[in-house]
PDB file of C-alpha atoms in Angstrom:
ATOM      1  CA  UNK X   1      66.563-141.587 -90.197  1.00 68.00           C
ATOM      2  CA  UNK X   2      69.917-141.519 -88.230  1.00 81.00           C
ATOM      3  CA  UNK X   3      72.098-144.525 -88.746  1.00 85.00           C
ATOM      4  CA  UNK X   4      71.770-145.594 -85.078  1.00 86.00           C
ATOM      5  CA  UNK X   5      67.981-145.676 -85.312  1.00 86.00           C
ATOM      6  CA  UNK X   6      68.123-147.684 -88.615  1.00 87.00           C
ATOM      7  CA  UNK X   7      70.583-150.166 -87.144  1.00 86.00           C
ATOM      8  CA  UNK X   8      68.458-150.553 -83.898  1.00 85.00           C
ATOM      9  CA  UNK X   9      65.298-151.266 -85.982  1.00 86.00           C
ATOM     10  CA  UNK X  10      67.438-153.801 -87.994  1.00 86.00           C
ATOM     11  CA  UNK X  11      68.384-155.576 -84.780  1.00 84.00           C
ATOM     12  CA  UNK X  12      64.724-155.727 -83.668  1.00 84.00           C
ATOM     13  CA  UNK X  13      63.613-157.094 -87.054  1.00 85.00           C
ATOM     14  CA  UNK X  14      61.478-154.026 -87.840  1.00 86.00           C
ATOM     15  CA  UNK X  15      62.850-153.276 -91.287  1.00 87.00           C
ATOM     16  CA  UNK X  16      61.587-154.173 -94.707  1.00 90.00           C
ATOM     17  CA  UNK X  17      63.375-156.751 -96.836  1.00 89.00           C
ATOM     18  CA  UNK X  18      65.072-154.185 -99.116  1.00 91.00           C
ATOM     19  CA  UNK X  19      66.232-152.054 -96.139  1.00 89.00           C
ATOM     20  CA  UNK X  20      67.563-155.161 -94.345  1.00 89.00           C
ATOM     21  CA  UNK X  21      69.606-156.087 -97.369  1.00 91.00           C
ATOM     22  CA  UNK X  22      70.952-152.490 -97.679  1.00 90.00           C
ATOM     23  CA  UNK X  23      72.006-152.403 -94.016  1.00 89.00           C
ATOM     24  CA  UNK X  24      73.741-155.696 -94.242  1.00 91.00           C
ATOM     25  CA  UNK X  25      75.805-154.429 -97.229  1.00 92.00           C
ATOM     26  CA  UNK X  26      76.590-151.248 -95.287  1.00 90.00           C
ATOM     27  CA  UNK X  27      77.762-153.100 -92.179  1.00 90.00           C
ATOM     28  CA  UNK X  28      79.961-155.312 -94.309  1.00 91.00           C
ATOM     29  CA  UNK X  29      81.532-152.435 -96.258  1.00 92.00           C
ATOM     30  CA  UNK X  30      81.555-149.429 -93.821  1.00 91.00           C
ATOM     31  CA  UNK X  31      83.708-149.722 -90.680  1.00 91.00           C
ATOM     32  CA  UNK X  32      81.864-146.867 -88.938  1.00 90.00           C
ATOM     33  CA  UNK X  33      78.464-148.573 -89.475  1.00 87.00           C
ATOM     34  CA  UNK X  34      79.955-151.841 -88.323  1.00 90.00           C
ATOM     35  CA  UNK X  35      81.313-150.127 -85.164  1.00 91.00           C
ATOM     36  CA  UNK X  36      77.865-148.592 -84.285  1.00 90.00           C
ATOM     37  CA  UNK X  37      76.191-151.926 -84.884  1.00 86.00           C
ATOM     38  CA  UNK X  38      78.605-153.673 -82.526  1.00 90.00           C
ATOM     39  CA  UNK X  39      78.054-151.143 -79.851  1.00 89.00           C
ATOM     40  CA  UNK X  40      74.303-151.392 -80.129  1.00 87.00           C
ATOM     41  CA  UNK X  41      74.425-155.232 -80.029  1.00 86.00           C
ATOM     42  CA  UNK X  42      76.764-155.120 -77.010  1.00 87.00           C
ATOM     43  CA  UNK X  43      74.496-152.743 -75.209  1.00 83.00           C
ATOM     44  CA  UNK X  44      71.490-154.943 -76.069  1.00 81.00           C
ATOM     45  CA  UNK X  45      73.322-158.068 -74.632  1.00 82.00           C
ATOM     46  CA  UNK X  46      74.280-156.227 -71.463  1.00 82.00           C
ATOM     47  CA  UNK X  47      70.700-155.089 -70.896  1.00 80.00           C
ATOM     48  CA  UNK X  48      69.225-158.564 -71.481  1.00 79.00           C
ATOM     49  CA  UNK X  49      71.643-160.142 -68.997  1.00 82.00           C
ATOM     50  CA  UNK X  50      70.884-157.404 -66.405  1.00 76.00           C
ATOM     51  CA  UNK X  51      67.174-157.957 -66.768  1.00 75.00           C
ATOM     52  CA  UNK X  52      67.614-161.714 -66.399  1.00 77.00           C
ATOM     53  CA  UNK X  53      69.583-161.237 -63.176  1.00 76.00           C
ATOM     54  CA  UNK X  54      66.683-159.037 -61.829  1.00 68.00           C
ATOM     55  CA  UNK X  55      64.196-161.755 -62.618  1.00 72.00           C
ATOM     56  CA  UNK X  56      66.236-164.218 -60.574  1.00 72.00           C
ATOM     57  CA  UNK X  57      66.009-162.109 -57.453  1.00 67.00           C
ATOM     58  CA  UNK X  58      63.283-163.149 -54.910  1.00 67.00           C
ATOM     59  CA  UNK X  59      60.102-161.024 -54.767  1.00 62.00           C
ATOM     60  CA  UNK X  60      59.991-158.913 -51.556  1.00 63.00           C
ATOM     61  CA  UNK X  61      57.516-160.306 -48.912  1.00 64.00           C
ATOM     62  CA  UNK X  62      55.908-156.931 -48.522  1.00 65.00           C
ATOM     63  CA  UNK X  63      55.097-156.884 -52.240  1.00 68.00           C
ATOM     64  CA  UNK X  64      53.603-160.361 -52.167  1.00 58.00           C
ATOM     65  CA  UNK X  65      51.410-159.400 -49.174  1.00 66.00           C
ATOM     66  CA  UNK X  66      50.203-156.192 -50.902  1.00 69.00           C
ATOM     67  CA  UNK X  67      49.320-158.160 -54.026  1.00 72.00           C
ATOM     68  CA  UNK X  68      47.229-160.720 -52.059  1.00 66.00           C
ATOM     69  CA  UNK X  69      45.434-158.117 -50.052  1.00 67.00           C
ATOM     70  CA  UNK X  70      44.679-155.950 -52.987  1.00 67.00           C
ATOM     71  CA  UNK X  71      40.965-155.761 -53.859  1.00 66.00           C
ATOM     72  CA  UNK X  72      39.827-156.910 -57.300  1.00 63.00           C
ATOM     73  CA  UNK X  73      39.123-154.052 -59.651  1.00 64.00           C
ATOM     74  CA  UNK X  74      35.522-153.156 -60.039  1.00 65.00           C
ATOM     75  CA  UNK X  75      33.679-154.179 -63.182  1.00 63.00           C
ATOM     76  CA  UNK X  76      33.404-151.471 -65.587  1.00 64.00           C
ATOM     77  CA  UNK X  77      29.918-150.234 -66.386  1.00 63.00           C
ATOM     78  CA  UNK X  78      28.907-151.055 -69.937  1.00 62.00           C
ATOM     79  CA  UNK X  79      29.206-148.165 -72.221  1.00 60.00           C
ATOM     80  CA  UNK X  80      25.825-146.776 -73.315  1.00 59.00           C
ATOM     81  CA  UNK X  81      24.702-148.031 -76.678  1.00 60.00           C
ATOM     82  CA  UNK X  82      24.629-145.562 -79.442  1.00 58.00           C
ATOM     83  CA  UNK X  83      21.174-145.167 -80.863  1.00 56.00           C
ATOM     84  CA  UNK X  84      20.982-145.824 -84.542  1.00 59.00           C
ATOM     85  CA  UNK X  85      20.047-142.728 -86.466  1.00 53.00           C
ATOM     86  CA  UNK X  86      16.449-142.772 -87.549  1.00 54.00           C
ATOM     87  CA  UNK X  87      15.810-142.727 -91.203  1.00 51.00           C
ATOM     88  CA  UNK X  88      13.319-140.168 -92.467  1.00 53.00           C
ATOM     89  CA  UNK X  89      11.477-141.354 -95.478  1.00 57.00           C
ATOM     90  CA  UNK X  90      10.203-138.283 -97.165  1.00 58.00           C
ATOM     91  CA  UNK X  91       8.343-138.810-100.408  1.00 60.00           C
ATOM     92  CA  UNK X  92       9.137-136.607-103.343  1.00 64.00           C
ATOM     93  CA  UNK X  93       6.504-134.319-104.855  1.00 62.00           C
ATOM     94  CA  UNK X  94       5.715-136.710-107.720  1.00 64.00           C
ATOM     95  CA  UNK X  95       5.423-139.668-105.282  1.00 68.00           C
ATOM     96  CA  UNK X  96       2.993-137.732-103.054  1.00 62.00           C
ATOM     97  CA  UNK X  97       0.857-136.672-106.092  1.00 63.00           C
ATOM     98  CA  UNK X  98       0.726-140.296-107.372  1.00 64.00           C
ATOM     99  CA  UNK X  99      -0.307-141.561-103.889  1.00 69.00           C
ATOM    100  CA  UNK X 100      -3.099-138.937-103.639  1.00 66.00           C
ATOM    101  CA  UNK X 101      -4.409-139.874-107.060  1.00 66.00           C
ATOM    102  CA  UNK X 102      -4.485-143.629-106.187  1.00 76.00           C
ATOM    103  CA  UNK X 103      -6.373-142.911-102.844  1.00 73.00           C
ATOM    104  CA  UNK X 104      -8.834-140.734-104.709  1.00 66.00           C
ATOM    105  CA  UNK X 105      -9.558-143.434-107.254  1.00 61.00           C
ATOM    106  CA  UNK X 106      -9.859-146.179-104.652  1.00 67.00           C
ATOM    107  CA  UNK X 107     -12.024-144.182-102.415  1.00 68.00           C
ATOM    108  CA  UNK X 108     -14.337-143.174-105.276  1.00 62.00           C
ATOM    109  CA  UNK X 109     -14.726-146.775-106.395  1.00 62.00           C
ATOM    110  CA  UNK X 110     -15.654-147.893-102.849  1.00 69.00           C
ATOM    111  CA  UNK X 111     -18.230-145.133-102.502  1.00 61.00           C
ATOM    112  CA  UNK X 112     -19.776-145.971-105.855  1.00 57.00           C
ATOM    113  CA  UNK X 113     -20.127-149.693-104.899  1.00 62.00           C
ATOM    114  CA  UNK X 114     -21.767-148.825-101.557  1.00 63.00           C
ATOM    115  CA  UNK X 115     -24.239-146.546-103.330  1.00 61.00           C
ATOM    116  CA  UNK X 116     -25.137-149.147-106.034  1.00 56.00           C
ATOM    117  CA  UNK X 117     -25.390-152.261-103.824  1.00 59.00           C
ATOM    118  CA  UNK X 118     -28.792-152.826-102.145  1.00 59.00           C
ATOM    119  CA  UNK X 119     -28.892-152.322 -98.390  1.00 57.00           C
ATOM    120  CA  UNK X 120     -27.832-155.354 -96.420  1.00 57.00           C
ATOM    121  CA  UNK X 121     -30.429-157.514 -94.813  1.00 55.00           C
ATOM    122  CA  UNK X 122     -31.060-156.955 -91.191  1.00 55.00           C
ATOM    123  CA  UNK X 123     -29.153-159.202 -88.779  1.00 58.00           C
ATOM    124  CA  UNK X 124     -30.814-162.490 -88.117  1.00 57.00           C
ATOM    125  CA  UNK X 125     -32.368-162.756 -84.760  1.00 54.00           C
ATOM    126  CA  UNK X 126     -30.360-164.740 -82.140  1.00 54.00           C
ATOM    127  CA  UNK X 127     -30.971-168.473 -82.146  1.00 49.00           C
ATOM    128  CA  UNK X 128     -33.321-169.635 -79.548  1.00 44.00           C
ATOM    129  CA  UNK X 129     -31.523-170.649 -76.365  1.00 44.00           C
ATOM    130  CA  UNK X 130     -31.269-174.365 -75.850  1.00 49.00           C
ATOM    131  CA  UNK X 131     -33.589-175.805 -73.348  1.00 60.00           C
ATOM    132  CA  UNK X 132     -32.030-176.023 -69.916  1.00 77.00           C
ATOM    133  CA  UNK X 133     -30.602-179.376 -69.074  1.00 81.00           C
ATOM    134  CA  UNK X 134     -32.151-181.343 -66.330  1.00 86.00           C
ATOM    135  CA  UNK X 135     -30.873-183.954 -64.080  1.00 88.00           C
ATOM    136  CA  UNK X 136     -32.320-186.586 -66.517  1.00 90.00           C
ATOM    137  CA  UNK X 137     -29.796-185.454 -69.140  1.00 91.00           C
ATOM    138  CA  UNK X 138     -26.954-185.955 -66.734  1.00 91.00           C
ATOM    139  CA  UNK X 139     -28.246-189.332 -65.762  1.00 90.00           C
ATOM    140  CA  UNK X 140     -28.402-190.498 -69.414  1.00 91.00           C
ATOM    141  CA  UNK X 141     -24.935-189.200 -70.154  1.00 90.00           C
ATOM    142  CA  UNK X 142     -23.526-190.652 -67.022  1.00 87.00           C
ATOM    143  CA  UNK X 143     -25.160-194.034 -67.644  1.00 87.00           C
ATOM    144  CA  UNK X 144     -23.573-194.356 -71.091  1.00 90.00           C
ATOM    145  CA  UNK X 145     -20.094-194.059 -69.557  1.00 87.00           C
ATOM    146  CA  UNK X 146     -20.158-196.212 -66.343  1.00 84.00           C
ATOM    147  CA  UNK X 147     -22.307-198.990 -67.737  1.00 85.00           C
ATOM    148  CA  UNK X 148     -19.460-199.780 -70.142  1.00 86.00           C
ATOM    149  CA  UNK X 149     -17.002-200.147 -67.254  1.00 81.00           C
ATOM    150  CA  UNK X 150     -17.389-203.851 -66.225  1.00 74.00           C
ATOM    151  CA  UNK X 151     -14.582-203.763 -63.642  1.00 80.00           C
ATOM    152  CA  UNK X 152     -15.430-200.416 -62.123  1.00 82.00           C
ATOM    153  CA  UNK X 153     -19.192-200.299 -62.009  1.00 87.00           C
ATOM    154  CA  UNK X 154     -19.572-199.318 -58.362  1.00 91.00           C
ATOM    155  CA  UNK X 155     -17.639-197.454 -55.678  1.00 91.00           C
ATOM    156  CA  UNK X 156     -18.938-199.420 -52.769  1.00 92.00           C
ATOM    157  CA  UNK X 157     -19.644-203.154 -53.122  1.00 93.00           C
ATOM    158  CA  UNK X 158     -22.985-204.746 -52.382  1.00 93.00           C
ATOM    159  CA  UNK X 159     -21.517-206.558 -49.346  1.00 94.00           C
ATOM    160  CA  UNK X 160     -21.264-203.240 -47.535  1.00 95.00           C
ATOM    161  CA  UNK X 161     -24.938-202.460 -47.401  1.00 93.00           C
ATOM    162  CA  UNK X 162     -24.644-200.542 -44.093  1.00 94.00           C
ATOM    163  CA  UNK X 163     -21.899-198.302 -45.384  1.00 95.00           C
ATOM    164  CA  UNK X 164     -23.865-197.621 -48.660  1.00 94.00           C
ATOM    165  CA  UNK X 165     -26.806-196.424 -46.629  1.00 94.00           C
ATOM    166  CA  UNK X 166     -24.886-194.357 -44.178  1.00 95.00           C
ATOM    167  CA  UNK X 167     -22.658-192.776 -46.943  1.00 94.00           C
ATOM    168  CA  UNK X 168     -25.418-191.820 -49.469  1.00 93.00           C
ATOM    169  CA  UNK X 169     -27.883-190.640 -46.898  1.00 94.00           C
ATOM    170  CA  UNK X 170     -25.269-188.346 -45.392  1.00 93.00           C
ATOM    171  CA  UNK X 171     -23.947-187.088 -48.761  1.00 93.00           C
ATOM    172  CA  UNK X 172     -27.163-186.877 -50.763  1.00 94.00           C
ATOM    173  CA  UNK X 173     -29.529-186.033 -47.927  1.00 93.00           C
ATOM    174  CA  UNK X 174     -32.241-188.586 -48.967  1.00 93.00           C
ATOM    175  CA  UNK X 175     -33.261-191.437 -46.682  1.00 93.00           C
ATOM    176  CA  UNK X 176     -33.787-194.624 -48.600  1.00 94.00           C
ATOM    177  CA  UNK X 177     -34.029-198.406 -48.503  1.00 93.00           C
ATOM    178  CA  UNK X 178     -32.224-200.918 -50.707  1.00 95.00           C
ATOM    179  CA  UNK X 179     -34.920-202.433 -52.916  1.00 94.00           C
ATOM    180  CA  UNK X 180     -34.852-206.234 -53.331  1.00 93.00           C
ATOM    181  CA  UNK X 181     -35.379-206.753 -57.091  1.00 93.00           C
ATOM    182  CA  UNK X 182     -34.407-210.473 -57.227  1.00 92.00           C
ATOM    183  CA  UNK X 183     -37.957-211.281 -58.418  1.00 90.00           C
ATOM    184  CA  UNK X 184     -37.275-209.144 -61.476  1.00 90.00           C
ATOM    185  CA  UNK X 185     -34.085-210.982 -62.226  1.00 92.00           C
ATOM    186  CA  UNK X 186     -31.852-208.114 -61.023  1.00 94.00           C
ATOM    187  CA  UNK X 187     -28.843-208.601 -58.731  1.00 94.00           C
ATOM    188  CA  UNK X 188     -27.603-205.785 -56.478  1.00 95.00           C
ATOM    189  CA  UNK X 189     -23.967-204.817 -57.346  1.00 94.00           C
ATOM    190  CA  UNK X 190     -23.333-201.892 -55.123  1.00 94.00           C
ATOM    191  CA  UNK X 191     -23.576-198.074 -55.139  1.00 94.00           C
ATOM    192  CA  UNK X 192     -21.838-194.960 -56.344  1.00 93.00           C
ATOM    193  CA  UNK X 193     -22.262-191.186 -56.081  1.00 92.00           C
ATOM    194  CA  UNK X 194     -22.297-188.646 -58.949  1.00 90.00           C
ATOM    195  CA  UNK X 195     -23.354-185.129 -59.723  1.00 92.00           C
ATOM    196  CA  UNK X 196     -26.618-184.422 -61.463  1.00 90.00           C
ATOM    197  CA  UNK X 197     -27.822-180.821 -62.117  1.00 88.00           C
ATOM    198  CA  UNK X 198     -24.984-179.559 -59.950  1.00 88.00           C
ATOM    199  CA  UNK X 199     -26.081-181.537 -56.943  1.00 91.00           C
ATOM    200  CA  UNK X 200     -24.953-184.789 -55.360  1.00 93.00           C
ATOM    201  CA  UNK X 201     -27.028-187.830 -56.440  1.00 94.00           C
ATOM    202  CA  UNK X 202     -26.943-191.378 -55.171  1.00 94.00           C
ATOM    203  CA  UNK X 203     -27.142-194.452 -57.408  1.00 94.00           C
ATOM    204  CA  UNK X 204     -27.930-198.098 -56.631  1.00 94.00           C
ATOM    205  CA  UNK X 205     -26.704-200.333 -59.349  1.00 95.00           C
ATOM    206  CA  UNK X 206     -28.223-203.724 -60.377  1.00 96.00           C
ATOM    207  CA  UNK X 207     -27.425-206.126 -63.195  1.00 93.00           C
ATOM    208  CA  UNK X 208     -29.989-208.324 -65.040  1.00 92.00           C
ATOM    209  CA  UNK X 209     -29.459-211.855 -66.445  1.00 89.00           C
ATOM    210  CA  UNK X 210     -28.304-210.410 -69.811  1.00 89.00           C
ATOM    211  CA  UNK X 211     -25.603-208.351 -68.112  1.00 90.00           C
ATOM    212  CA  UNK X 212     -27.311-205.044 -68.647  1.00 92.00           C
ATOM    213  CA  UNK X 213     -27.028-202.320 -65.985  1.00 94.00           C
ATOM    214  CA  UNK X 214     -30.220-201.078 -64.264  1.00 95.00           C
ATOM    215  CA  UNK X 215     -29.704-198.171 -61.873  1.00 95.00           C
ATOM    216  CA  UNK X 216     -31.842-196.400 -59.288  1.00 95.00           C
ATOM    217  CA  UNK X 217     -30.950-192.716 -58.935  1.00 95.00           C
ATOM    218  CA  UNK X 218     -32.134-190.231 -56.286  1.00 95.00           C
ATOM    219  CA  UNK X 219     -31.308-186.697 -55.069  1.00 93.00           C
ATOM    220  CA  UNK X 220     -32.671-183.848 -52.920  1.00 93.00           C
ATOM    221  CA  UNK X 221     -35.046-181.596 -54.848  1.00 87.00           C
ATOM    222  CA  UNK X 222     -37.252-179.412 -52.686  1.00 80.00           C
ATOM    223  CA  UNK X 223     -38.098-177.008 -55.581  1.00 75.00           C
ATOM    224  CA  UNK X 224     -40.143-179.398 -57.731  1.00 73.00           C
ATOM    225  CA  UNK X 225     -43.791-180.214 -56.763  1.00 76.00           C
ATOM    226  CA  UNK X 226     -44.515-183.736 -55.578  1.00 77.00           C
ATOM    227  CA  UNK X 227     -45.712-185.985 -58.426  1.00 73.00           C
ATOM    228  CA  UNK X 228     -46.312-189.661 -57.757  1.00 71.00           C
ATOM    229  CA  UNK X 229     -46.871-190.379 -61.397  1.00 85.00           C
ATOM    230  CA  UNK X 230     -44.122-192.275 -63.264  1.00 91.00           C
ATOM    231  CA  UNK X 231     -42.817-190.428 -66.370  1.00 90.00           C
ATOM    232  CA  UNK X 232     -40.873-192.315 -68.970  1.00 91.00           C
ATOM    233  CA  UNK X 233     -38.320-190.469 -71.031  1.00 90.00           C
ATOM    234  CA  UNK X 234     -36.205-192.048 -73.855  1.00 91.00           C
ATOM    235  CA  UNK X 235     -32.860-190.403 -74.772  1.00 90.00           C
ATOM    236  CA  UNK X 236     -31.475-192.318 -77.740  1.00 88.00           C
ATOM    237  CA  UNK X 237     -30.334-195.676 -76.286  1.00 89.00           C
ATOM    238  CA  UNK X 238     -31.157-194.845 -72.679  1.00 92.00           C
ATOM    239  CA  UNK X 239     -34.566-195.121 -71.069  1.00 93.00           C
ATOM    240  CA  UNK X 240     -35.468-193.262 -67.792  1.00 93.00           C
ATOM    241  CA  UNK X 241     -38.597-193.579 -65.562  1.00 93.00           C
ATOM    242  CA  UNK X 242     -38.704-190.700 -63.063  1.00 92.00           C
ATOM    243  CA  UNK X 243     -40.960-189.372 -60.353  1.00 91.00           C
ATOM    244  CA  UNK X 244     -40.917-186.790 -57.444  1.00 91.00           C
ATOM    245  CA  UNK X 245     -41.958-187.449 -53.862  1.00 89.00           C
ATOM    246  CA  UNK X 246     -41.455-185.857 -50.526  1.00 88.00           C
ATOM    247  CA  UNK X 247     -38.911-183.288 -51.720  1.00 88.00           C
ATOM    248  CA  UNK X 248     -36.752-185.906 -53.564  1.00 91.00           C
ATOM    249  CA  UNK X 249     -36.398-186.807 -57.174  1.00 92.00           C
ATOM    250  CA  UNK X 250     -36.172-190.481 -58.164  1.00 94.00           C
ATOM    251  CA  UNK X 251     -35.328-192.192 -61.406  1.00 94.00           C
ATOM    252  CA  UNK X 252     -34.737-195.726 -62.733  1.00 95.00           C
ATOM    253  CA  UNK X 253     -32.426-195.872 -65.760  1.00 95.00           C
ATOM    254  CA  UNK X 254     -31.503-198.711 -68.169  1.00 93.00           C
ATOM    255  CA  UNK X 255     -31.219-199.509 -71.821  1.00 92.00           C
ATOM    256  CA  UNK X 256     -34.166-198.402 -73.939  1.00 88.00           C
ATOM    257  CA  UNK X 257     -34.495-201.966 -75.157  1.00 86.00           C
ATOM    258  CA  UNK X 258     -35.676-203.126 -71.747  1.00 85.00           C
ATOM    259  CA  UNK X 259     -39.421-203.465 -71.874  1.00 84.00           C
ATOM    260  CA  UNK X 260     -39.719-204.176 -68.161  1.00 89.00           C
ATOM    261  CA  UNK X 261     -38.188-200.997 -66.990  1.00 91.00           C
ATOM    262  CA  UNK X 262     -41.533-199.370 -66.087  1.00 90.00           C
ATOM    263  CA  UNK X 263     -42.482-202.380 -63.990  1.00 92.00           C
ATOM    264  CA  UNK X 264     -39.190-202.243 -62.197  1.00 93.00           C
ATOM    265  CA  UNK X 265     -39.705-198.456 -61.548  1.00 92.00           C
ATOM    266  CA  UNK X 266     -43.173-199.120 -60.078  1.00 91.00           C
ATOM    267  CA  UNK X 267     -41.782-201.721 -57.692  1.00 92.00           C
ATOM    268  CA  UNK X 268     -38.898-199.361 -56.687  1.00 93.00           C
ATOM    269  CA  UNK X 269     -41.251-196.449 -56.067  1.00 91.00           C
ATOM    270  CA  UNK X 270     -42.999-198.603 -53.318  1.00 91.00           C
ATOM    271  CA  UNK X 271     -39.872-200.120 -51.749  1.00 92.00           C
ATOM    272  CA  UNK X 272     -37.268-197.407 -51.703  1.00 90.00           C
TER     273      UNK X 272
END
């Protein structure tokens, strides 16, 4: 490299350690090299001072306005991603032959087993469909829940007898009276409405001296034939006495341990 280029790199700190030491010895021993170094350093000082003076000058107003009014550069669209080269896994001839032999042996073994084993038994017939639930099933399930709710037995209290009659008659569609069962030791608590067999059903709730819940249930049922007979059904711990009259279904529900439930149902059937 020319001496000027080497000395310029030395001034900018772009030389290696060995070359730096060599140029320092050259500048100290060679007058021509020292002269060139002094000229380069002087020129660098002059240029730096001139640049500093330029920086001190104010920025023209027109340039400031053009910078402020310039639009921001548009965002560059992302470069399309390069798809990774697909790898082709091609088996060798020996690998292909070995795989074919394995498949042949496995397939032959499966075929042999299928031929030796006896034919499978015919599929079992589908289980008989469960008997359709009736409204008595819903009554029993519902009674087990609300009879254990001492603070929320009814929706409308017994003191609102007119509201009970108006509400349940309009909702259920069955006209009824409020039976007086005081002679049977039952105290009227109030009423509620629930869903049985997919239809609205009314419920008059009484409580006996032992604290057990006895309820009278009724709903509209035009499809069933009239039957004035009282039928008793026991579902685990719940006993139900039901009958059908004038397009309506009735039931008296209580604990299965209550021996007087049929007599209560007989009185209800004449008073309701």
